[in-house]
């Protein structure tokens, strides 16, 4: 919410009916003179699937990058699971967080990127087991078992011994999803995970995500241009423009009966 607008029902924070897993309070992010996020407030309740939609450049990826601590807010605070992300409390004061604190809070968050970002020199199995072993301290056997279960879930058991370059884009993206889930994060961030794929590979990846949404209690924060997918999985859709949530609501409400002209205009361009 910006300081110069009074909170109103349609632009106030999303309803929170579980515990709050993610909370942005008054977050501003600038790149030079470009104000990308403008005193942004929003929250995501535990277990919910929230989709961010909005025009290119409106700040959607920046939100996910802030959560991954790839960038830091200029103002405001972000909490994950009740803990400050880029800040910590010392002697009753809020100070920029140290690396150790950031690493601990970030363990709760997994992300899948548009460009897969698999480790090219590691086979599929090791791509998935690497972080659970090095970051979480799982034994190799425990990590292998977890990875095999996830590969079965994403339908890639027979590709376990291949290198990423031997897989299709859709298969690589399913490995990336399994790799994120192997850390058992509380929240999965998905940034246009199908937009780099050939059209015929999109459905397979979306099916895997639909499955995860249906069968796990993981919280999902998703940026997508796949509006049918957003409609299917979302508990809530947030319409973003110029670094602010201009409208939020159920997928039925946002897609069928949006309140704002800007939302209607955006949807008519993408639907
Ligand atoms: N590292 C950076 N340095 C400078 N400017 C940046 C940086 N990252 C993002 N921006 C700018 O911030 C704005 C928001 O970018 P962001 O990537 O969050 O948009 P987006 O909503 O994800 O757009 P798209 O739908 O095209 O992916 C853009 O104007 C972009 O140019
Ligand atoms: Mg983006």
Coordinates of C-alpha atoms and ligand atoms in Angstrom, one line a residue:
X1 CA 0.0 0.0 0.0
X2 CA 1.4 3.4 -0.8
X3 CA 1.5 6.1 1.8
X4 CA -0.5 8.5 -0.5
X5 CA -3.4 6.2 -0.9
X6 CA -5.8 5.2 1.9
X7 CA -6.2 1.5 2.3
X8 CA -9.4 0.4 0.7
X9 CA -11.0 -3.0 0.5
X10 CA -10.0 -3.9 -3.0
X11 CA -6.4 -3.0 -2.6
X12 CA -5.8 -4.1 1.0
X13 CA -3.7 -7.1 1.9
X14 CA -4.9 -10.5 0.8
X15 CA -7.1 -12.3 3.3
X16 CA -5.0 -14.4 5.6
X17 CA -6.8 -17.4 6.9
X18 CA -3.8 -19.5 7.9
X19 CA -0.7 -18.4 9.6
X20 CA 1.3 -15.8 7.7
X21 CA 4.2 -17.4 5.9
X22 CA 5.4 -14.4 3.8
X23 CA 4.9 -10.8 4.8
X24 CA 6.1 -7.7 2.9
X25 CA 5.8 -4.5 4.9
X26 CA 6.2 -1.2 3.2
X27 CA 8.9 -2.6 0.9
X28 CA 10.5 -0.2 -1.5
X29 CA 13.1 -1.3 -4.0
X30 CA 14.8 1.0 -6.4
X31 CA 17.3 0.5 -9.2
X32 CA 18.9 3.9 -9.6
X33 CA 16.0 6.3 -10.0
X34 CA 13.6 3.5 -11.0
X35 CA 11.2 2.8 -8.2
X36 CA 10.4 -0.9 -8.9
X37 CA 8.5 -1.7 -5.7
X38 CA 6.7 1.2 -4.1
X39 CA 5.9 0.8 -0.4
X40 CA 4.6 -2.7 -1.1
X41 CA 2.5 -4.6 1.5
X42 CA 1.3 -8.0 0.9
X43 CA 1.2 -11.4 2.6
X44 CA 0.8 -15.0 1.7
X45 CA -0.8 -17.4 4.1
X46 CA 0.7 -20.8 4.8
X47 CA -0.4 -23.5 2.4
X48 CA -1.9 -21.1 -0.1
X49 CA -1.2 -20.8 -3.8
X50 CA -0.8 -17.2 -4.8
X51 CA -0.2 -16.0 -8.3
X52 CA 1.3 -12.7 -9.3
X53 CA 0.2 -11.3 -12.7
X54 CA 0.9 -8.0 -14.3
X55 CA 2.7 -6.3 -17.2
X56 CA 6.3 -6.7 -18.0
X57 CA 8.5 -4.6 -15.7
X58 CA 6.0 -4.3 -13.0
X59 CA 8.3 -5.8 -10.4
X60 CA 7.1 -9.5 -10.2
X61 CA 10.5 -11.1 -10.5
X62 CA 11.9 -8.5 -8.1
X63 CA 9.6 -9.7 -5.4
X64 CA 10.8 -13.3 -5.9
X65 CA 14.5 -12.2 -6.0
X66 CA 14.0 -10.3 -2.7
X67 CA 12.6 -13.5 -1.2
X68 CA 15.7 -15.4 -2.4
X69 CA 17.8 -12.5 -1.0
X70 CA 19.4 -12.0 -4.4
X71 CA 18.5 -8.4 -3.9
X72 CA 17.8 -6.4 -0.7
X73 CA 15.0 -4.0 0.0
X74 CA 15.9 -0.3 0.2
X75 CA 13.1 0.3 2.7
X76 CA 10.7 -1.8 4.6
X77 CA 10.9 -5.4 5.9
X78 CA 10.2 -8.9 4.7
X79 CA 9.3 -11.7 7.0
X80 CA 9.3 -15.4 6.3
X81 CA 7.7 -17.7 8.8
X82 CA 7.7 -14.9 11.3
X83 CA 11.4 -14.2 10.9
X84 CA 12.9 -11.1 9.3
X85 CA 14.6 -12.0 6.1
X86 CA 17.1 -9.2 5.4
X87 CA 17.1 -7.9 9.0
X88 CA 17.7 -9.3 12.4
X89 CA 16.9 -8.0 15.9
X90 CA 19.9 -7.2 18.0
X91 CA 19.6 -5.6 21.4
X92 CA 16.0 -4.7 20.5
X93 CA 17.0 -3.0 17.3
X94 CA 16.4 -4.0 13.7
X95 CA 19.7 -4.2 11.9
X96 CA 20.7 -5.6 8.4
X97 CA 21.0 -9.3 8.8
X98 CA 24.2 -11.2 8.7
X99 CA 24.9 -14.0 6.2
X100 CA 24.2 -16.8 8.8
X101 CA 20.8 -15.4 9.6
X102 CA 19.9 -15.0 5.9
X103 CA 21.0 -18.6 5.2
X104 CA 18.8 -19.9 8.0
X105 CA 15.7 -18.1 6.9
X106 CA 16.3 -18.8 3.2
X107 CA 16.3 -22.6 3.9
X108 CA 12.5 -22.2 4.0
X109 CA 12.3 -21.0 0.4
X110 CA 12.8 -22.9 -2.8
X111 CA 12.8 -21.3 -6.3
X112 CA 12.4 -22.5 -9.8
X113 CA 13.6 -20.1 -12.5
X114 CA 12.6 -19.6 -16.1
X115 CA 16.0 -20.9 -17.3
X116 CA 16.2 -24.1 -15.2
X117 CA 19.8 -23.2 -13.9
X118 CA 20.7 -26.9 -13.3
X119 CA 24.4 -27.7 -12.5
X120 CA 25.6 -28.8 -16.0
X121 CA 28.5 -30.9 -14.7
X122 CA 26.3 -33.0 -12.4
X123 CA 24.0 -35.9 -13.4
X124 CA 20.3 -35.6 -12.6
X125 CA 20.5 -37.4 -9.2
X126 CA 23.4 -35.3 -7.9
X127 CA 21.7 -32.1 -9.1
X128 CA 19.0 -33.0 -6.6
X129 CA 21.1 -34.4 -3.8
X130 CA 23.8 -31.8 -3.7
X131 CA 22.1 -29.2 -1.6
X132 CA 20.3 -31.6 0.8
X133 CA 23.8 -33.1 1.6
X134 CA 25.9 -29.9 1.7
X135 CA 23.3 -27.5 3.2
X136 CA 21.0 -29.7 5.2
X137 CA 23.6 -32.3 6.2
X138 CA 21.6 -35.3 5.0
X139 CA 23.6 -38.5 4.4
X140 CA 24.1 -39.5 0.8
X141 CA 21.7 -42.4 1.2
X142 CA 19.0 -40.2 2.7
X143 CA 19.4 -37.6 0.0
X144 CA 19.4 -40.4 -2.7
X145 CA 16.2 -41.8 -1.3
X146 CA 14.5 -38.4 -1.2
X147 CA 15.7 -37.6 -4.8
X148 CA 14.4 -40.9 -6.2
X149 CA 11.0 -40.3 -4.7
X150 CA 10.9 -36.8 -6.2
X151 CA 12.1 -38.1 -9.6
X152 CA 9.2 -40.6 -9.6
X153 CA 6.8 -37.8 -8.8
X154 CA 8.0 -35.7 -11.7
X155 CA 8.1 -38.7 -14.0
X156 CA 11.9 -38.8 -14.6
X157 CA 13.0 -42.0 -12.9
X158 CA 14.6 -43.4 -16.1
X159 CA 16.7 -40.2 -16.6
X160 CA 18.4 -40.3 -13.2
X161 CA 21.9 -41.0 -14.7
X162 CA 21.8 -38.3 -17.4
X163 CA 23.4 -34.9 -17.6
X164 CA 21.1 -31.9 -18.0
X165 CA 22.3 -31.4 -21.6
X166 CA 20.9 -34.9 -22.4
X167 CA 17.4 -33.8 -21.4
X168 CA 14.7 -31.8 -23.1
X169 CA 13.8 -28.3 -21.6
X170 CA 10.7 -29.7 -20.1
X171 CA 12.6 -32.6 -18.5
X172 CA 15.2 -30.2 -17.2
X173 CA 12.6 -28.0 -15.7
X174 CA 11.0 -31.0 -13.9
X175 CA 14.5 -31.8 -12.5
X176 CA 14.7 -28.2 -11.3
X177 CA 11.3 -28.6 -9.6
X178 CA 12.5 -31.8 -7.9
X179 CA 15.7 -30.1 -6.9
X180 CA 13.8 -27.3 -5.2
X181 CA 11.5 -29.7 -3.4
X182 CA 14.4 -31.8 -2.2
X183 CA 15.1 -29.0 0.3
X184 CA 11.6 -29.4 1.7
X185 CA 11.0 -25.7 1.6
X186 CA 7.9 -24.2 3.2
X187 CA 7.4 -22.1 0.1
X188 CA 8.1 -22.7 -3.6
X189 CA 8.7 -19.6 -5.8
X190 CA 8.0 -20.1 -9.4
X191 CA 9.0 -17.5 -11.9
X192 CA 7.5 -18.1 -15.4
X193 CA 8.8 -21.6 -15.3
X194 CA 7.3 -22.6 -18.6
X195 CA 8.1 -19.5 -20.7
X196 CA 11.4 -20.8 -22.0
X197 CA 9.9 -24.1 -23.1
X198 CA 8.7 -25.3 -26.5
X199 CA 4.9 -25.2 -26.5
X200 CA 4.5 -29.0 -26.5
X201 CA 6.6 -29.3 -23.3
X202 CA 4.6 -26.8 -21.3
X203 CA 1.7 -29.1 -20.4
X204 CA 4.0 -31.7 -18.8
X205 CA 5.6 -29.2 -16.5
X206 CA 2.3 -27.6 -15.6
X207 CA 0.8 -31.0 -14.8
X208 CA 3.6 -31.7 -12.3
X209 CA 3.0 -28.3 -10.7
X210 CA -0.8 -29.0 -10.5
X211 CA 0.0 -32.3 -8.9
X212 CA 2.2 -30.6 -6.3
X213 CA -0.4 -28.0 -5.6
X214 CA -3.0 -30.7 -5.1
X215 CA -1.1 -33.3 -3.1
X216 CA 1.3 -31.3 -0.9
X217 CA 0.7 -28.5 1.6
X218 CA 3.6 -26.4 0.2
X219 CA 2.9 -22.7 -0.1
X220 CA 3.3 -21.5 -3.7
X221 CA 4.1 -18.0 -5.0
X222 CA 3.9 -18.1 -8.7
X223 CA 4.5 -15.7 -11.5
X224 CA 3.0 -16.9 -14.7
X225 CA 1.5 -15.9 -18.0
X226 CA -0.3 -19.2 -18.2
X227 CA -3.7 -17.9 -17.1
X228 CA -5.5 -21.2 -17.3
X229 CA -2.9 -22.7 -14.9
X230 CA -3.3 -19.7 -12.6
X231 CA -7.0 -20.1 -12.6
X232 CA -6.7 -23.8 -11.7
X233 CA -4.2 -23.7 -8.9
X234 CA -4.6 -20.3 -7.3
X235 CA -6.3 -19.5 -4.1
X236 CA -5.6 -15.9 -4.8
X237 CA -4.4 -13.8 -7.7
X238 CA -2.6 -10.5 -7.2
X239 CA -2.6 -8.0 -10.0
X240 CA 0.6 -5.9 -10.1
X241 CA 1.2 -2.7 -11.8
X242 CA 4.1 -0.2 -11.3
X243 CA 5.3 -2.0 -8.1
X244 CA 2.0 -2.1 -6.3
X245 CA -0.7 -4.6 -5.9
X246 CA -3.6 -2.8 -7.6
X247 CA -6.1 -5.5 -7.1
X248 CA -6.3 -9.0 -5.5
X249 CA -9.0 -11.7 -5.2
X250 CA -10.0 -15.2 -6.1
X251 CA -9.2 -16.3 -9.6
X252 CA -12.9 -16.2 -10.5
X253 CA -13.1 -12.6 -9.4
X254 CA -9.9 -11.4 -11.0
X255 CA -10.4 -13.2 -14.3
X256 CA -14.2 -12.9 -14.7
X257 CA -15.0 -9.6 -13.0
X258 CA -12.0 -7.5 -12.2
X259 CA -12.7 -4.1 -10.6
X260 CA -9.9 -2.1 -12.2
X261 CA -9.7 -1.0 -15.8
X262 CA -5.9 -1.7 -15.7
X263 CA -6.6 -5.3 -14.8
X264 CA -9.2 -5.7 -17.5
X265 CA -6.9 -4.1 -20.1
X266 CA -4.0 -6.4 -19.1
X267 CA -6.2 -9.5 -19.1
X268 CA -7.6 -8.7 -22.5
X269 CA -4.1 -8.5 -23.9
X270 CA -3.0 -11.9 -22.4
X271 CA -6.1 -14.1 -22.4
Ligands
LIG1 N1 19.4 -5.8 -11.4 C1 18.7 -4.8 -11.9 N2 19.2 -3.6 -12.2 C2 18.6 -2.6 -12.7 N3 17.2 -2.6 -13.0 C3 16.6 -3.8 -12.7 C4 17.3 -4.9 -12.2 N4 16.4 -5.9 -12.0 C5 15.2 -5.4 -12.4 N5 15.3 -4.1 -12.8 C6 14.2 -3.3 -13.3 O1 13.1 -3.4 -12.4 C7 11.9 -3.4 -13.1 C8 11.1 -4.6 -12.7 O2 11.7 -5.7 -13.2 P1 11.1 -7.2 -12.9 O3 12.1 -8.1 -13.5 O4 10.8 -7.3 -11.4 O5 9.8 -7.1 -13.7 P2 8.7 -8.3 -14.1 O6 7.4 -7.8 -13.6 O7 9.3 -9.6 -13.6 O8 8.7 -8.2 -15.6 P3 8.6 -9.5 -16.7 O9 7.1 -9.8 -16.8 O10 9.1 -8.8 -18.0 O11 9.5 -10.6 -16.3 C9 12.2 -3.3 -14.6 O12 12.1 -1.9 -15.0 C10 13.6 -3.7 -14.7 O13 14.3 -3.1 -15.7
LIG2 MG1 9.9 -11.3 -14.5

